[in-house]
C-alpha positions as protocol buffer text, in pm:
chain_id: "A"
residue {
  index: 1
  type: PRO
  ca { x: -2160 y: 2008 z: -1966 }
}
residue {
  index: 2
  type: PHE
  ca { x: -2508 y: 2053 z: -1844 }
}
residue {
  index: 3
  type: PRO
  ca { x: -2744 y: 2331 z: -1978 }
}
residue {
  index: 4
  type: SER
  ca { x: -2761 y: 2635 z: -1754 }
}
residue {
  index: 5
  type: ASP
  ca { x: -3131 y: 2662 z: -1781 }
}
residue {
  index: 6
  type: ILE
  ca { x: -3231 y: 2304 z: -1647 }
}
residue {
  index: 7
  type: ALA
  ca { x: -3518 y: 2294 z: -1388 }
}
residue {
  index: 8
  type: LEU
  ca { x: -3302 y: 2100 z: -1126 }
}
residue {
  index: 9
  type: LEU
  ca { x: -2925 y: 2128 z: -1080 }
}
residue {
  index: 10
  type: PRO
  ca { x: -2747 y: 1788 z: -1084 }
}
residue {
  index: 11
  type: THR
  ca { x: -2701 y: 1809 z: -703 }
}
residue {
  index: 12
  type: GLU
  ca { x: -3081 y: 1787 z: -673 }
}
residue {
  index: 13
  type: TRP
  ca { x: -3124 y: 1481 z: -900 }
}
residue {
  index: 14
  type: GLY
  ca { x: -3241 y: 1178 z: -729 }
}
residue {
  index: 15
  type: GLN
  ca { x: -2959 y: 957 z: -849 }
}
residue {
  index: 16
  type: TYR
  ca { x: -2706 y: 1195 z: -680 }
}
residue {
  index: 17
  type: ILE
  ca { x: -2904 y: 1235 z: -369 }
}
residue {
  index: 18
  type: SER
  ca { x: -2915 y: 846 z: -347 }
}
residue {
  index: 19
  type: PHE
  ca { x: -2537 y: 809 z: -412 }
}
residue {
  index: 20
  type: GLY
  ca { x: -2489 y: 1073 z: -134 }
}
residue {
  index: 21
  type: GLN
  ca { x: -2694 y: 872 z: 108 }
}
residue {
  index: 22
  type: LEU
  ca { x: -2515 y: 547 z: 19 }
}
residue {
  index: 23
  type: ALA
  ca { x: -2182 y: 720 z: 80 }
}
residue {
  index: 24
  type: ALA
  ca { x: -2311 y: 851 z: 405 }
}
residue {
  index: 25
  type: ALA
  ca { x: -2416 y: 506 z: 516 }
}
residue {
  index: 26
  type: PHE
  ca { x: -2057 y: 403 z: 481 }
}
residue {
  index: 27
  type: GLU
  ca { x: -1946 y: 706 z: 699 }
}
residue {
  index: 28
  type: LEU
  ca { x: -1793 y: 900 z: 387 }
}
residue {
  index: 29
  type: ILE
  ca { x: -1838 y: 1259 z: 350 }
}
residue {
  index: 30
  type: GLY
  ca { x: -1949 y: 1394 z: 7 }
}
residue {
  index: 31
  type: ILE
  ca { x: -1929 y: 1767 z: -88 }
}
residue {
  index: 32
  type: THR
  ca { x: -2103 y: 1873 z: -401 }
}
residue {
  index: 33
  type: PHE
  ca { x: -2062 y: 2221 z: -569 }
}
residue {
  index: 34
  type: HIS
  ca { x: -2188 y: 2413 z: -867 }
}
residue {
  index: 35
  type: HIS
  ca { x: -1957 y: 2496 z: -1157 }
}
residue {
  index: 36
  type: ARG
  ca { x: -1982 y: 2684 z: -1473 }
}
residue {
  index: 37
  type: TYR
  ca { x: -1954 y: 2396 z: -1719 }
}
residue {
  index: 38
  type: HIS
  ca { x: -2257 y: 2479 z: -1909 }
}
residue {
  index: 39
  type: GLU
  ca { x: -2101 y: 2468 z: -2245 }
}
residue {
  index: 40
  type: LEU
  ca { x: -1765 y: 2319 z: -2373 }
}
residue {
  index: 41
  type: SER
  ca { x: -1627 y: 2680 z: -2408 }
}
residue {
  index: 42
  type: LEU
  ca { x: -1647 y: 2721 z: -2028 }
}
residue {
  index: 43
  type: ILE
  ca { x: -1410 y: 2421 z: -1955 }
}
residue {
  index: 44
  type: LYS
  ca { x: -1125 y: 2641 z: -1830 }
}
residue {
  index: 45
  type: GLU
  ca { x: -1348 y: 2832 z: -1592 }
}
residue {
  index: 46
  type: SER
  ca { x: -1493 y: 2508 z: -1476 }
}
residue {
  index: 47
  type: ALA
  ca { x: -1148 y: 2371 z: -1394 }
}
residue {
  index: 48
  type: LEU
  ca { x: -1089 y: 2675 z: -1186 }
}
residue {
  index: 49
  type: ASP
  ca { x: -1420 y: 2602 z: -1014 }
}
residue {
  index: 50
  type: VAL
  ca { x: -1297 y: 2244 z: -923 }
}
residue {
  index: 51
  type: GLU
  ca { x: -972 y: 2380 z: -794 }
}
residue {
  index: 52
  type: ASP
  ca { x: -1150 y: 2653 z: -582 }
}
residue {
  index: 53
  type: ALA
  ca { x: -1378 y: 2361 z: -435 }
}
residue {
  index: 54
  type: ILE
  ca { x: -1080 y: 2150 z: -351 }
}
residue {
  index: 55
  type: ARG
  ca { x: -912 y: 2456 z: -187 }
}
residue {
  index: 56
  type: PHE
  ca { x: -1222 y: 2543 z: 13 }
}
residue {
  index: 57
  type: VAL
  ca { x: -1260 y: 2181 z: 137 }
}
residue {
  index: 58
  type: ARG
  ca { x: -907 y: 2165 z: 243 }
}
residue {
  index: 59
  type: ASN
  ca { x: -892 y: 2494 z: 395 }
}
residue {
  index: 60
  type: ASN
  ca { x: -1209 y: 2426 z: 588 }
}
residue {
  index: 61
  type: ALA
  ca { x: -1136 y: 2042 z: 674 }
}
residue {
  index: 62
  type: ASP
  ca { x: -1172 y: 2101 z: 1045 }
}
residue {
  index: 63
  type: LYS
  ca { x: -1509 y: 2264 z: 1030 }
}
residue {
  index: 64
  type: LEU
  ca { x: -1624 y: 2002 z: 779 }
}
residue {
  index: 65
  type: CYS
  ca { x: -1510 y: 1721 z: 1008 }
}
residue {
  index: 66
  type: LEU
  ca { x: -1285 y: 1554 z: 740 }
}
residue {
  index: 67
  type: ASP
  ca { x: -924 y: 1478 z: 669 }
}
residue {
  index: 68
  type: ARG
  ca { x: -783 y: 1736 z: 439 }
}
residue {
  index: 69
  type: ASP
  ca { x: -515 y: 1500 z: 317 }
}
residue {
  index: 70
  type: SER
  ca { x: -754 y: 1215 z: 228 }
}
residue {
  index: 71
  type: LEU
  ca { x: -986 y: 1333 z: -69 }
}
residue {
  index: 72
  type: CYS
  ca { x: -1140 y: 1150 z: -354 }
}
residue {
  index: 73
  type: LEU
  ca { x: -1261 y: 1322 z: -668 }
}
residue {
  index: 74
  type: TRP
  ca { x: -1572 y: 1180 z: -854 }
}
residue {
  index: 75
  type: ALA
  ca { x: -1658 y: 1304 z: -1205 }
}
residue {
  index: 76
  type: VAL
  ca { x: -1963 y: 1185 z: -1398 }
}
residue {
  index: 77
  type: SER
  ca { x: -2028 y: 1193 z: -1774 }
}
residue {
  index: 78
  type: GLY
  ca { x: -1913 y: 1521 z: -1930 }
}
residue {
  index: 79
  type: GLY
  ca { x: -1725 y: 1611 z: -1615 }
}
residue {
  index: 80
  type: GLY
  ca { x: -1446 y: 1357 z: -1689 }
}
residue {
  index: 81
  type: PRO
  ca { x: -1223 y: 1600 z: -1860 }
}
residue {
  index: 82
  type: LEU
  ca { x: -1209 y: 1798 z: -1541 }
}
residue {
  index: 83
  type: LEU
  ca { x: -1012 y: 1516 z: -1382 }
}
residue {
  index: 84
  type: SER
  ca { x: -710 y: 1579 z: -1591 }
}
residue {
  index: 85
  type: THR
  ca { x: -557 y: 1848 z: -1385 }
}
residue {
  index: 86
  type: THR
  ca { x: -548 y: 1614 z: -1090 }
}
residue {
  index: 87
  type: LEU
  ca { x: -399 y: 1327 z: -1284 }
}
residue {
  index: 88
  type: ARG
  ca { x: -120 y: 1558 z: -1401 }
}
residue {
  index: 89
  type: LYS
  ca { x: -39 y: 1688 z: -1056 }
}
residue {
  index: 90
  type: ASN
  ca { x: -65 y: 1358 z: -881 }
}
residue {
  index: 91
  type: THR
  ca { x: -111 y: 1521 z: -546 }
}
residue {
  index: 92
  type: ASP
  ca { x: -63 y: 1349 z: -236 }
}
residue {
  index: 93
  type: TYR
  ca { x: -397 y: 1450 z: -81 }
}
residue {
  index: 94
  type: VAL
  ca { x: -617 y: 1292 z: -354 }
}
residue {
  index: 95
  type: LYS
  ca { x: -635 y: 917 z: -245 }
}
residue {
  index: 96
  type: CYS
  ca { x: -860 y: 813 z: -530 }
}
residue {
  index: 97
  type: ILE
  ca { x: -1059 y: 923 z: -849 }
}
residue {
  index: 98
  type: VAL
  ca { x: -1392 y: 785 z: -968 }
}
residue {
  index: 99
  type: ALA
  ca { x: -1495 y: 836 z: -1331 }
}
residue {
  index: 100
  type: TYR
  ca { x: -1856 y: 739 z: -1359 }
}
residue {
  index: 101
  type: TYR
  ca { x: -1954 y: 703 z: -1725 }
}
residue {
  index: 102
  type: ALA
  ca { x: -1709 y: 978 z: -1785 }
}
residue {
  index: 103
  type: ARG
  ca { x: -1578 y: 1110 z: -2105 }
}
residue {
  index: 104
  type: LEU
  ca { x: -1198 y: 1088 z: -2060 }
}
residue {
  index: 105
  type: ASP
  ca { x: -1079 y: 1227 z: -2395 }
}
residue {
  index: 106
  type: MET
  ca { x: -1253 y: 1484 z: -2621 }
}
residue {
  index: 107
  type: ARG
  ca { x: -990 y: 1455 z: -2888 }
}
residue {
  index: 108
  type: GLY
  ca { x: -1153 y: 1320 z: -3187 }
}
residue {
  index: 109
  type: VAL
  ca { x: -1505 y: 1436 z: -3077 }
}
residue {
  index: 110
  type: LYS
  ca { x: -1630 y: 1657 z: -3366 }
}
residue {
  index: 111
  type: GLU
  ca { x: -1847 y: 1889 z: -3148 }
}
residue {
  index: 112
  type: ALA
  ca { x: -1548 y: 1957 z: -2904 }
}
residue {
  index: 113
  type: GLU
  ca { x: -1294 y: 1993 z: -3189 }
}
residue {
  index: 114
  type: GLN
  ca { x: -1523 y: 2266 z: -3342 }
}
residue {
  index: 115
  type: ILE
  ca { x: -1511 y: 2472 z: -3020 }
}
residue {
  index: 116
  type: LEU
  ca { x: -1198 y: 2406 z: -2832 }
}
residue {
  index: 117
  type: ASN
  ca { x: -843 y: 2435 z: -2987 }
}
residue {
  index: 118
  type: GLU
  ca { x: -585 y: 2159 z: -2981 }
}
residue {
  index: 119
  type: GLU
  ca { x: -415 y: 2274 z: -2680 }
}
residue {
  index: 120
  type: THR
  ca { x: -724 y: 2305 z: -2474 }
}
residue {
  index: 121
  type: LEU
  ca { x: -845 y: 1948 z: -2582 }
}
residue {
  index: 122
  type: TYR
  ca { x: -508 y: 1810 z: -2482 }
}
residue {
  index: 123
  type: LYS
  ca { x: -507 y: 1991 z: -2153 }
}
residue {
  index: 124
  type: PHE
  ca { x: -850 y: 1851 z: -2045 }
}
residue {
  index: 125
  type: SER
  ca { x: -780 y: 1500 z: -2166 }
}
residue {
  index: 126
  type: PRO
  ca { x: -737 y: 1234 z: -1885 }
}
residue {
  index: 127
  type: VAL
  ca { x: -609 y: 1012 z: -2139 }
}
residue {
  index: 128
  type: ALA
  ca { x: -335 y: 1259 z: -2245 }
}
residue {
  index: 129
  type: ALA
  ca { x: -261 y: 1321 z: -1876 }
}
residue {
  index: 130
  type: LEU
  ca { x: -194 y: 954 z: -1826 }
}
residue {
  index: 131
  type: GLU
  ca { x: 10 y: 957 z: -2150 }
}
residue {
  index: 132
  type: GLU
  ca { x: 254 y: 1222 z: -2051 }
}
residue {
  index: 133
  type: ALA
  ca { x: 280 y: 1139 z: -1670 }
}
residue {
  index: 134
  type: SER
  ca { x: 486 y: 908 z: -1478 }
}
residue {
  index: 135
  type: PRO
  ca { x: 256 y: 617 z: -1371 }
}
residue {
  index: 136
  type: SER
  ca { x: -5 y: 744 z: -1123 }
}
residue {
  index: 137
  type: THR
  ca { x: -27 y: 593 z: -780 }
}
residue {
  index: 138
  type: ILE
  ca { x: -396 y: 737 z: -731 }
}
residue {
  index: 139
  type: PRO
  ca { x: -627 y: 441 z: -750 }
}
residue {
  index: 140
  type: ILE
  ca { x: -885 y: 497 z: -1024 }
}
residue {
  index: 141
  type: TYR
  ca { x: -1243 y: 342 z: -1027 }
}
residue {
  index: 142
  type: LEU
  ca { x: -1409 y: 346 z: -1378 }
}
residue {
  index: 143
  type: ALA
  ca { x: -1769 y: 248 z: -1445 }
}
residue {
  index: 144
  type: ARG
  ca { x: -1883 y: 220 z: -1797 }
}
residue {
  index: 145
  type: ALA
  ca { x: -2188 y: 88 z: -1979 }
}
residue {
  index: 146
  type: GLY
  ca { x: -2152 y: -127 z: -2296 }
}
residue {
  index: 147
  type: ILE
  ca { x: -2436 y: 53 z: -2460 }
}
residue {
  index: 148
  type: ASP
  ca { x: -2328 y: 403 z: -2393 }
}
residue {
  index: 149
  type: LYS
  ca { x: -2223 y: 642 z: -2660 }
}
residue {
  index: 150
  type: PRO
  ca { x: -1949 y: 475 z: -2879 }
}
residue {
  index: 151
  type: ASP
  ca { x: -1710 y: 781 z: -2857 }
}
residue {
  index: 152
  type: LEU
  ca { x: -1751 y: 788 z: -2483 }
}
residue {
  index: 153
  type: ASN
  ca { x: -1677 y: 416 z: -2454 }
}
residue {
  index: 154
  type: ARG
  ca { x: -1377 y: 454 z: -2677 }
}
residue {
  index: 155
  type: SER
  ca { x: -1230 y: 721 z: -2443 }
}
residue {
  index: 156
  type: ILE
  ca { x: -1284 y: 498 z: -2146 }
}
residue {
  index: 157
  type: ASP
  ca { x: -1130 y: 200 z: -2329 }
}
residue {
  index: 158
  type: LYS
  ca { x: -842 y: 405 z: -2435 }
}
residue {
  index: 159
  type: PHE
  ca { x: -795 y: 517 z: -2072 }
}
residue {
  index: 160
  type: ILE
  ca { x: -808 y: 168 z: -1942 }
}
residue {
  index: 161
  type: GLU
  ca { x: -558 y: 25 z: -2201 }
}
residue {
  index: 162
  type: LEU
  ca { x: -316 y: 309 z: -2122 }
}
residue {
  index: 163
  type: ALA
  ca { x: -357 y: 264 z: -1738 }
}
residue {
  index: 164
  type: LEU
  ca { x: -298 y: -110 z: -1761 }
}
residue {
  index: 165
  type: SER
  ca { x: 9 y: -56 z: -1964 }
}
residue {
  index: 166
  type: LYS
  ca { x: 153 y: 172 z: -1689 }
}
residue {
  index: 167
  type: ASN
  ca { x: 37 y: -35 z: -1398 }
}
residue {
  index: 168
  type: VAL
  ca { x: -190 y: 234 z: -1270 }
}
residue {
  index: 169
  type: PRO
  ca { x: -413 y: 88 z: -989 }
}
residue {
  index: 170
  type: ILE
  ca { x: -753 y: 75 z: -1179 }
}
residue {
  index: 171
  type: TYR
  ca { x: -1077 y: -75 z: -1084 }
}
residue {
  index: 172
  type: LEU
  ca { x: -1353 y: -150 z: -1346 }
}
residue {
  index: 173
  type: SER
  ca { x: -1725 y: -200 z: -1344 }
}
């Protein structure tokens, strides 16, 4: 989650503008949106924001000049838990998932366990989604840094180990 009182929203940060420019150079279309994930307790509302954004993009695909059945979801950092819904649904219109330095499991994270109940922690765990689901066919690209937060890296490592055991198409950097 990012604080609600920050001066610049993430969509205005230089790194994301540069990522968007790079994607555009490869003729990809990126659509950003604002969600309510300003604190852990708002994760359910934020998941609804993601679903609404996907629905909006698919319903307006012609106006946006894109293929409604060829989407990629990209989550960064604390947004990783919001990928769990898509991993569970294994929808045919999501063609890839990118998790960029993303938290992929909040179970075992003291701060999250103090705020969210066990059911919510499970529901918003991409690791748990992969544990319960039949092997996903959605290609997943994961980026991680060796010197990042240890609990963040543990969640990524656990996801990688599980994905490999289920032969999920996974790409690492």
